[in-house]
Amino acid sequence: MNNPVINSITRKPEAKTKWSYVLTMPVFLMFFCYLLIGSGYFSDLKTFVGATLLNGVLLTCTFLIQNHVNTLISHRYSSLNQTIQRVAISVFTHAVLSGIFLLLVAALYVKFRLFGSTLGYKALLIVYVVNMMAIVLTMVIQETFHSLGHWKHHEFNKEKLLKENIQGQLQSLKAQISPHFLFNSLNSLSTLIAEDAEKAEEFVNQMARVYRYLLQTNQSTIDDDNVNHLTTLNHELTFIESYYHLLKTRYGEGMHLNIEVDDKYASYHIPPLTLQLLVENAVKHNVIRTSRPLIVEIVSTENGLLQVRNNLQKKSTSGLENLESTRIGLANIQTKYHLLAQNKVVTSEPIIENGPDYFTVTLPLIHKTT
């Protein structure tokens, strides 16, 4: 997910490294030149200017190369659990690059006796050690900001997913407790009371279960402050059967729900109210008649996926409000799974297929081991 806040955080280590180089370069450059040339570096103006310019260019080129390599390593091993591997590879790579650089500089100074240099092995070793100390210090700064960036990224996702959960569930709750839905439910109940007292009692029980589940689900998400709030597939299916009972009472033979889910997936998890959003979406945007029944199917697959499918018989006219609610509902499901994937709760995301005859949403089932 491309987010400017997160991008600005993750770019800070590179910017910090460049500023560290700019601030420390003058001191290190003079020390480097002194070790290569000796006291003559400060005693002669031409030597001072010439050596400073030459070594400044060499050090800057080396820094740019090493900084680019370090960026590649950081991107390749970006995860926090790869910190040891990232640091080890960085230290080894910089040690090799620094050694090659110093050997080339030493060969240049010794062969051409630049600036009257009397460079020896001891001075070369000191330069190498000091250079590695500077690299280690830079890496400490980078790792600090790298870890901070990951922590900020995690907190950002946590807050966003919590908001998506609450927003989606409250939206669903609002939709179901709306006067229109309540009026239809009470109207169906009124008809049943006059025709069949036993069916009316069952309708009241199912209606109570629907509202209880909606209220409990929303309240538990808010109270727990849990961005990864999930419910078992068994609980969600039990709820959807109660929800379907209310719809069935209203639409009769105009609607059918077929559930074929393997029992082994009963303890798997999905975001709460996901199935309700999909069934509600099917009811809102399709013709429901006894002669043209709406058929919703919920089936599990061999590879641990859940498919929710309905036959397409779209209404000839559909209000903008309904179309917008469809987009919001499906987008809400996709966003939840996307953020769950970023939090490594799930490894894949929903697949939406809008074919000529069927509308299908394939959901990953989440197997929680703890």
CSV table of C-alpha atoms in Angstrom, one decimal:
chain,number,residue,atom,x,y,z
A,1,MET,CA,0.0,0.0,0.0
A,2,ASN,CA,1.5,3.3,-1.1
A,3,ASN,CA,1.3,5.7,1.8
A,4,PRO,CA,3.2,9.1,1.9
A,5,VAL,CA,3.6,8.9,5.7
A,6,ILE,CA,5.2,5.5,5.5
A,7,ASN,CA,7.3,6.4,2.5
A,8,SER,CA,8.7,9.5,4.3
A,9,ILE,CA,9.6,7.4,7.3
A,10,THR,CA,11.4,4.7,5.3
A,11,ARG,CA,13.3,7.3,3.3
A,12,LYS,CA,14.8,8.9,6.5
A,13,PRO,CA,17.7,6.5,6.9
A,14,GLU,CA,19.2,7.3,3.5
A,15,ALA,CA,18.7,11.1,4.1
A,16,LYS,CA,20.2,10.8,7.5
A,17,THR,CA,23.3,8.9,6.1
A,18,LYS,CA,23.9,11.7,3.6
A,19,TRP,CA,23.7,14.4,6.1
A,20,SER,CA,26.0,12.5,8.4
A,21,TYR,CA,28.5,12.3,5.6
A,22,VAL,CA,28.3,16.0,4.8
A,23,LEU,CA,28.8,16.9,8.5
A,24,THR,CA,31.6,14.5,9.3
A,25,MET,CA,33.4,14.5,5.9
A,26,PRO,CA,35.6,17.6,6.5
A,27,VAL,CA,37.2,16.3,9.7
A,28,PHE,CA,37.6,12.7,8.3
A,29,LEU,CA,39.0,14.1,5.0
A,30,MET,CA,41.7,16.1,6.7
A,31,PHE,CA,42.6,13.1,9.0
A,32,PHE,CA,42.7,10.8,5.9
A,33,CYS,CA,44.9,13.2,4.0
A,34,TYR,CA,47.3,13.6,7.0
A,35,LEU,CA,47.7,9.8,7.3
A,36,LEU,CA,48.4,9.5,3.6
A,37,ILE,CA,50.8,12.4,3.3
A,38,GLY,CA,52.1,13.2,6.8
A,39,SER,CA,53.0,16.6,8.2
A,40,GLY,CA,53.6,18.0,4.7
A,41,TYR,CA,49.8,18.1,4.2
A,42,PHE,CA,49.5,21.1,6.5
A,43,SER,CA,52.9,22.8,5.8
A,44,ASP,CA,52.4,23.4,2.0
A,45,LEU,CA,49.3,25.2,0.7
A,46,LYS,CA,49.4,23.6,-2.8
A,47,THR,CA,49.7,20.2,-1.2
A,48,PHE,CA,46.8,21.0,1.2
A,49,VAL,CA,44.5,22.1,-1.6
A,50,GLY,CA,45.5,19.5,-4.1
A,51,ALA,CA,45.3,16.5,-1.7
A,52,THR,CA,42.0,17.8,-0.2
A,53,LEU,CA,40.4,18.0,-3.6
A,54,LEU,CA,41.7,14.7,-4.9
A,55,ASN,CA,40.9,12.7,-1.8
A,56,GLY,CA,37.6,14.6,-1.4
A,57,VAL,CA,36.5,13.3,-4.9
A,58,LEU,CA,37.8,9.8,-4.1
A,59,LEU,CA,36.0,9.6,-0.7
A,60,THR,CA,32.8,11.0,-2.2
A,61,CYS,CA,32.7,8.5,-5.0
A,62,THR,CA,33.4,5.7,-2.5
A,63,PHE,CA,30.6,6.9,-0.2
A,64,LEU,CA,28.1,7.0,-3.1
A,65,ILE,CA,29.0,3.5,-4.1
A,66,GLN,CA,28.8,2.1,-0.6
A,67,ASN,CA,25.6,4.0,0.1
A,68,HIS,CA,24.0,2.6,-3.0
A,69,VAL,CA,25.1,-0.9,-2.0
A,70,ASN,CA,23.8,-0.4,1.5
A,71,THR,CA,20.4,0.7,0.1
A,72,LEU,CA,20.2,-2.4,-2.0
A,73,ILE,CA,21.0,-4.6,1.0
A,74,SER,CA,18.4,-2.8,3.1
A,75,HIS,CA,15.7,-3.3,0.5
A,76,ARG,CA,16.6,-6.9,-0.1
A,77,TYR,CA,16.7,-7.7,3.7
A,78,SER,CA,14.1,-5.2,4.9
A,79,SER,CA,12.3,-7.2,7.5
A,80,LEU,CA,13.0,-6.8,11.2
A,81,ASN,CA,13.6,-10.5,11.6
A,82,GLN,CA,16.4,-10.2,9.0
A,83,THR,CA,18.3,-7.6,11.0
A,84,ILE,CA,21.2,-9.9,11.9
A,85,GLN,CA,21.5,-11.1,8.3
A,86,ARG,CA,21.3,-7.6,7.0
A,87,VAL,CA,24.0,-6.2,9.3
A,88,ALA,CA,26.3,-9.2,8.7
A,89,ILE,CA,26.1,-8.8,4.9
A,90,SER,CA,26.5,-5.0,5.2
A,91,VAL,CA,29.6,-5.3,7.4
A,92,PHE,CA,31.2,-7.9,5.2
A,93,THR,CA,30.4,-5.9,2.0
A,94,HIS,CA,31.7,-2.6,3.3
A,95,ALA,CA,34.8,-4.2,4.7
A,96,VAL,CA,35.6,-5.6,1.2
A,97,LEU,CA,34.8,-2.4,-0.6
A,98,SER,CA,36.8,-0.3,1.9
A,99,GLY,CA,39.8,-2.7,1.5
A,100,ILE,CA,39.6,-2.4,-2.3
A,101,PHE,CA,39.4,1.4,-2.1
A,102,LEU,CA,42.4,1.7,0.2
A,103,LEU,CA,44.5,-0.6,-1.9
A,104,LEU,CA,43.7,1.5,-5.0
A,105,VAL,CA,44.5,4.7,-3.1
A,106,ALA,CA,47.7,3.2,-1.7
A,107,ALA,CA,48.8,2.0,-5.1
A,108,LEU,CA,48.1,5.5,-6.6
A,109,TYR,CA,50.1,7.3,-3.9
A,110,VAL,CA,53.0,4.9,-3.8
A,111,LYS,CA,53.4,4.6,-7.6
A,112,PHE,CA,53.3,8.3,-8.3
A,113,ARG,CA,54.6,9.5,-4.9
A,114,LEU,CA,51.8,12.0,-4.8
A,115,PHE,CA,52.4,15.1,-2.6
A,116,GLY,CA,55.6,13.5,-1.3
A,117,SER,CA,53.7,10.7,0.4
A,118,THR,CA,55.6,8.3,2.5
A,119,LEU,CA,52.6,6.0,3.0
A,120,GLY,CA,53.3,2.8,5.0
A,121,TYR,CA,51.4,-0.2,6.1
A,122,LYS,CA,50.8,1.2,9.6
A,123,ALA,CA,49.2,4.3,8.3
A,124,LEU,CA,47.2,2.3,5.8
A,125,LEU,CA,45.9,0.0,8.6
A,126,ILE,CA,44.9,3.0,10.7
A,127,VAL,CA,43.0,4.5,7.8
A,128,TYR,CA,41.2,1.2,7.3
A,129,VAL,CA,40.2,0.9,11.0
A,130,VAL,CA,39.0,4.5,11.2
A,131,ASN,CA,37.0,4.0,8.0
A,132,MET,CA,35.3,0.9,9.3
A,133,MET,CA,34.5,2.7,12.6
A,134,ALA,CA,32.8,5.4,10.6
A,135,ILE,CA,30.9,2.8,8.6
A,136,VAL,CA,29.8,1.0,11.8
A,137,LEU,CA,28.6,4.3,13.2
A,138,THR,CA,26.6,5.1,10.1
A,139,MET,CA,25.1,1.6,10.2
A,140,VAL,CA,24.0,2.1,13.8
A,141,ILE,CA,22.2,5.3,12.7
A,142,GLN,CA,20.6,3.5,9.7
A,143,GLU,CA,19.4,0.5,11.8
A,144,THR,CA,17.9,2.9,14.3
A,145,PHE,CA,15.8,4.7,11.7
A,146,HIS,CA,15.1,1.4,9.9
A,147,SER,CA,13.6,-0.1,13.1
A,148,LEU,CA,11.7,3.1,13.8
A,149,GLY,CA,10.2,3.1,10.3
A,150,HIS,CA,9.0,-0.5,10.7
A,151,TRP,CA,7.5,0.3,14.1
A,152,LYS,CA,5.7,3.4,12.6
A,153,HIS,CA,4.5,1.2,9.7
A,154,HIS,CA,3.1,-1.4,12.1
A,155,GLU,CA,1.3,1.2,14.2
A,156,PHE,CA,-0.1,2.9,11.1
A,157,ASN,CA,-1.6,-0.4,9.9
A,158,LYS,CA,-2.9,-1.3,13.3
A,159,GLU,CA,-4.8,2.0,13.6
A,160,LYS,CA,-6.1,1.8,10.0
A,161,LEU,CA,-7.3,-1.7,10.4
A,162,LEU,CA,-9.0,-0.9,13.7
A,163,LYS,CA,-10.8,2.0,12.0
A,164,GLU,CA,-11.8,-0.2,9.0
A,165,ASN,CA,-13.2,-2.8,11.3
A,166,ILE,CA,-15.2,-0.4,13.4
A,167,GLN,CA,-16.4,1.6,10.3
A,168,GLY,CA,-17.4,-1.5,8.4
A,169,GLN,CA,-19.2,-3.1,11.3
A,170,LEU,CA,-21.0,0.0,12.4
A,171,GLN,CA,-22.0,0.6,8.8
A,172,SER,CA,-23.5,-2.9,8.7
A,173,LEU,CA,-25.1,-2.4,12.1
A,174,LYS,CA,-26.6,0.8,10.9
A,175,ALA,CA,-27.9,-0.8,7.7
A,176,GLN,CA,-29.6,-3.6,9.6
A,177,ILE,CA,-31.1,-1.4,12.3
A,178,SER,CA,-32.4,1.1,9.8
A,179,PRO,CA,-36.1,1.9,10.0
A,180,HIS,CA,-36.6,0.3,6.6
A,181,PHE,CA,-35.1,-3.0,7.7
A,182,LEU,CA,-36.9,-2.9,11.0
A,183,PHE,CA,-40.2,-2.0,9.3
A,184,ASN,CA,-39.9,-5.0,6.9
A,185,SER,CA,-39.0,-7.3,9.8
A,186,LEU,CA,-41.9,-6.1,11.9
A,187,ASN,CA,-44.3,-6.3,9.0
A,188,SER,CA,-43.3,-9.9,8.3
A,189,LEU,CA,-43.7,-10.6,12.0
A,190,SER,CA,-47.2,-9.0,12.0
A,191,THR,CA,-48.2,-11.2,9.1
A,192,LEU,CA,-46.9,-14.3,10.8
A,193,ILE,CA,-48.7,-13.6,14.1
A,194,ALA,CA,-52.0,-13.5,12.3
A,195,GLU,CA,-51.2,-16.7,10.3
A,196,ASP,CA,-49.0,-18.9,12.3
A,197,ALA,CA,-48.0,-18.2,16.0
A,198,GLU,CA,-45.3,-20.8,16.0
A,199,LYS,CA,-43.6,-19.4,13.0
A,200,ALA,CA,-43.9,-15.9,14.5
A,201,GLU,CA,-42.2,-17.1,17.6
A,202,GLU,CA,-39.3,-18.6,15.6
A,203,PHE,CA,-39.0,-15.4,13.6
A,204,VAL,CA,-38.7,-13.4,16.8
A,205,ASN,CA,-35.9,-15.8,18.1
A,206,GLN,CA,-34.0,-15.5,14.8
A,207,MET,CA,-34.4,-11.8,14.7
A,208,ALA,CA,-33.1,-11.5,18.3
A,209,ARG,CA,-30.0,-13.7,17.3
A,210,VAL,CA,-29.3,-11.4,14.4
A,211,TYR,CA,-29.3,-8.2,16.4
A,212,ARG,CA,-27.5,-9.8,19.3
A,213,TYR,CA,-24.7,-10.9,17.0
A,214,LEU,CA,-24.4,-7.5,15.3
A,215,LEU,CA,-24.3,-5.7,18.7
A,216,GLN,CA,-21.8,-8.2,20.3
A,217,THR,CA,-19.5,-8.1,17.3
A,218,ASN,CA,-19.3,-4.4,17.1
A,219,GLN,CA,-18.9,-4.0,20.9
A,220,SER,CA,-16.2,-6.6,21.2
A,221,THR,CA,-14.2,-5.0,18.4
A,222,ILE,CA,-14.4,-1.6,20.1
A,223,ASP,CA,-13.7,-2.9,23.6
A,224,ASP,CA,-10.8,-5.2,22.6
A,225,ASP,CA,-9.1,-2.5,20.5
A,226,ASN,CA,-8.0,-5.5,18.4
A,227,VAL,CA,-7.1,-4.8,14.8
A,228,ASN,CA,-7.0,-8.5,13.9
A,229,HIS,CA,-10.4,-9.1,15.4
A,230,LEU,CA,-11.8,-12.3,13.7
A,231,THR,CA,-14.7,-14.7,14.2
A,232,THR,CA,-14.8,-18.4,13.6
A,233,LEU,CA,-16.5,-19.6,10.4
A,234,ASN,CA,-18.9,-21.6,12.5
A,235,HIS,CA,-20.1,-18.5,14.3
A,236,GLU,CA,-20.4,-16.6,11.1
A,237,LEU,CA,-22.4,-19.4,9.4
A,238,THR,CA,-24.7,-19.7,12.4
A,239,PHE,CA,-25.4,-16.0,12.2
A,240,ILE,CA,-25.9,-16.0,8.5
A,241,GLU,CA,-28.5,-18.8,8.8
A,242,SER,CA,-30.5,-16.6,11.3
A,243,TYR,CA,-30.1,-13.6,8.9
A,244,TYR,CA,-31.3,-15.8,6.0
A,245,HIS,CA,-34.3,-16.9,8.1
A,246,LEU,CA,-35.5,-13.3,8.2
A,247,LEU,CA,-34.9,-12.8,4.5
A,248,LYS,CA,-36.6,-16.1,3.7
A,249,THR,CA,-39.7,-15.1,5.7
A,250,ARG,CA,-40.0,-12.0,3.6
A,251,TYR,CA,-39.1,-13.4,0.1
A,252,GLY,CA,-40.3,-17.0,0.5
A,253,GLU,CA,-39.4,-19.2,-2.5
A,254,GLY,CA,-37.9,-16.1,-4.2
A,255,MET,CA,-34.6,-16.7,-2.3
A,256,HIS,CA,-32.5,-19.8,-1.5
A,257,LEU,CA,-29.3,-20.2,0.5
A,258,ASN,CA,-27.1,-23.3,0.0
A,259,ILE,CA,-24.3,-23.9,2.4
A,260,GLU,CA,-21.8,-26.6,1.7
A,261,VAL,CA,-18.8,-26.1,4.0
A,262,ASP,CA,-16.5,-28.9,5.1
A,263,ASP,CA,-16.6,-29.4,8.9
A,264,LYS,CA,-12.8,-29.2,9.1
A,265,TYR,CA,-13.0,-25.5,8.4
A,266,ALA,CA,-15.5,-24.7,11.2
A,267,SER,CA,-12.7,-23.5,13.5
A,268,TYR,CA,-11.1,-21.3,10.8
A,269,HIS,CA,-11.6,-17.6,11.0
A,270,ILE,CA,-12.8,-14.7,8.8
A,271,PRO,CA,-13.5,-11.0,9.6
A,272,PRO,CA,-16.9,-10.7,11.3
A,273,LEU,CA,-19.9,-9.8,9.2
A,274,THR,CA,-18.1,-10.6,6.0
A,275,LEU,CA,-20.8,-13.1,4.9
A,276,GLN,CA,-23.6,-10.7,5.9
A,277,LEU,CA,-22.2,-8.0,3.7
A,278,LEU,CA,-22.0,-10.3,0.7
A,279,VAL,CA,-25.5,-11.7,1.2
A,280,GLU,CA,-26.9,-8.2,1.7
A,281,ASN,CA,-25.2,-7.1,-1.5
A,282,ALA,CA,-26.8,-10.0,-3.4
A,283,VAL,CA,-30.3,-9.1,-2.1
A,284,LYS,CA,-30.0,-5.4,-2.8
A,285,HIS,CA,-28.9,-5.6,-6.4
A,286,ASN,CA,-30.8,-8.6,-7.9
A,287,VAL,CA,-34.4,-9.3,-8.8
A,288,ILE,CA,-36.0,-11.6,-6.3
A,289,ARG,CA,-39.1,-13.4,-7.5
A,290,THR,CA,-40.6,-16.9,-7.0
A,291,SER,CA,-40.3,-17.4,-10.8
A,292,ARG,CA,-36.8,-16.1,-10.7
A,293,PRO,CA,-35.3,-17.0,-7.4
A,294,LEU,CA,-32.1,-15.6,-6.1
A,295,ILE,CA,-29.7,-18.4,-5.1
A,296,VAL,CA,-26.8,-17.7,-2.8
A,297,GLU,CA,-24.2,-20.4,-2.4
A,298,ILE,CA,-21.5,-20.6,0.3
A,299,VAL,CA,-19.1,-23.4,-0.3
A,300,SER,CA,-15.6,-24.3,0.8
A,301,THR,CA,-12.9,-25.5,-1.6
A,302,GLU,CA,-10.2,-28.1,-1.2
A,303,ASN,CA,-7.5,-25.5,-0.8
A,304,GLY,CA,-9.0,-23.8,2.2
A,305,LEU,CA,-11.0,-21.0,0.5
A,306,LEU,CA,-14.6,-19.9,0.9
A,307,GLN,CA,-16.6,-19.0,-2.1
A,308,VAL,CA,-19.8,-16.9,-1.8
A,309,ARG,CA,-21.7,-16.9,-5.1
A,310,ASN,CA,-25.0,-15.7,-6.4
A,311,ASN,CA,-26.8,-15.9,-9.7
A,312,LEU,CA,-26.9,-12.6,-11.5
A,313,GLN,CA,-30.4,-11.1,-12.3
A,314,LYS,CA,-29.7,-7.5,-11.8
A,315,LYS,CA,-32.4,-5.0,-11.3
A,316,SER,CA,-33.1,-2.8,-14.3
A,317,THR,CA,-32.7,0.3,-12.2
A,318,SER,CA,-30.6,0.6,-9.1
A,319,GLY,CA,-30.3,3.7,-7.0
A,320,LEU,CA,-27.0,5.5,-6.6
A,321,GLU,CA,-27.2,4.9,-2.9
A,322,ASN,CA,-27.3,1.1,-3.4
A,323,LEU,CA,-24.5,1.2,-5.9
A,324,GLU,CA,-22.4,3.2,-3.5
A,325,SER,CA,-23.2,0.8,-0.6
A,326,THR,CA,-22.0,-2.1,-2.8
A,327,ARG,CA,-18.7,-0.5,-3.5
A,328,ILE,CA,-18.2,0.4,0.1
A,329,GLY,CA,-19.1,-3.0,1.3
A,330,LEU,CA,-16.8,-4.9,-1.1
A,331,ALA,CA,-14.0,-2.3,-0.6
A,332,ASN,CA,-14.4,-2.7,3.2
A,333,ILE,CA,-13.8,-6.5,2.9
A,334,GLN,CA,-10.9,-6.0,0.6
A,335,THR,CA,-9.3,-3.4,2.8
A,336,LYS,CA,-9.6,-5.7,5.9
A,337,TYR,CA,-7.9,-8.6,4.2
A,338,HIS,CA,-5.3,-6.3,2.7
A,339,LEU,CA,-4.3,-5.0,6.1
A,340,LEU,CA,-4.5,-8.4,7.7
A,341,ALA,CA,-2.1,-9.5,5.0
A,342,GLN,CA,0.3,-6.7,5.9
A,343,ASN,CA,0.1,-7.8,9.5
A,344,LYS,CA,0.9,-11.3,8.3
A,345,VAL,CA,-2.4,-12.7,9.6
A,346,VAL,CA,-3.4,-13.9,6.2
A,347,THR,CA,-1.3,-14.6,3.1
A,348,SER,CA,-3.8,-13.9,0.3
A,349,GLU,CA,-6.7,-11.5,-0.4
A,350,PRO,CA,-10.3,-11.9,-1.7
A,351,ILE,CA,-10.9,-12.5,-5.4
A,352,ILE,CA,-14.0,-10.8,-6.9
A,353,GLU,CA,-15.3,-12.2,-10.1
A,354,ASN,CA,-18.3,-10.5,-11.9
A,355,GLY,CA,-19.2,-12.9,-14.6
A,356,PRO,CA,-22.1,-12.9,-17.1
A,357,ASP,CA,-24.1,-15.3,-15.0
A,358,TYR,CA,-22.7,-15.3,-11.5
A,359,PHE,CA,-21.1,-12.9,-9.0
A,360,THR,CA,-18.5,-14.7,-7.0
A,361,VAL,CA,-16.3,-13.6,-4.1
A,362,THR,CA,-13.5,-16.0,-3.0
A,363,LEU,CA,-12.4,-15.5,0.6
A,364,PRO,CA,-9.2,-16.9,2.2
A,365,LEU,CA,-10.0,-18.8,5.5
A,366,ILE,CA,-7.6,-18.0,8.3
A,367,HIS,CA,-6.2,-20.8,10.3
A,368,LYS,CA,-5.1,-19.5,13.7
A,369,THR,CA,-2.8,-21.9,15.6
A,370,THR,CA,-2.9,-19.9,18.8
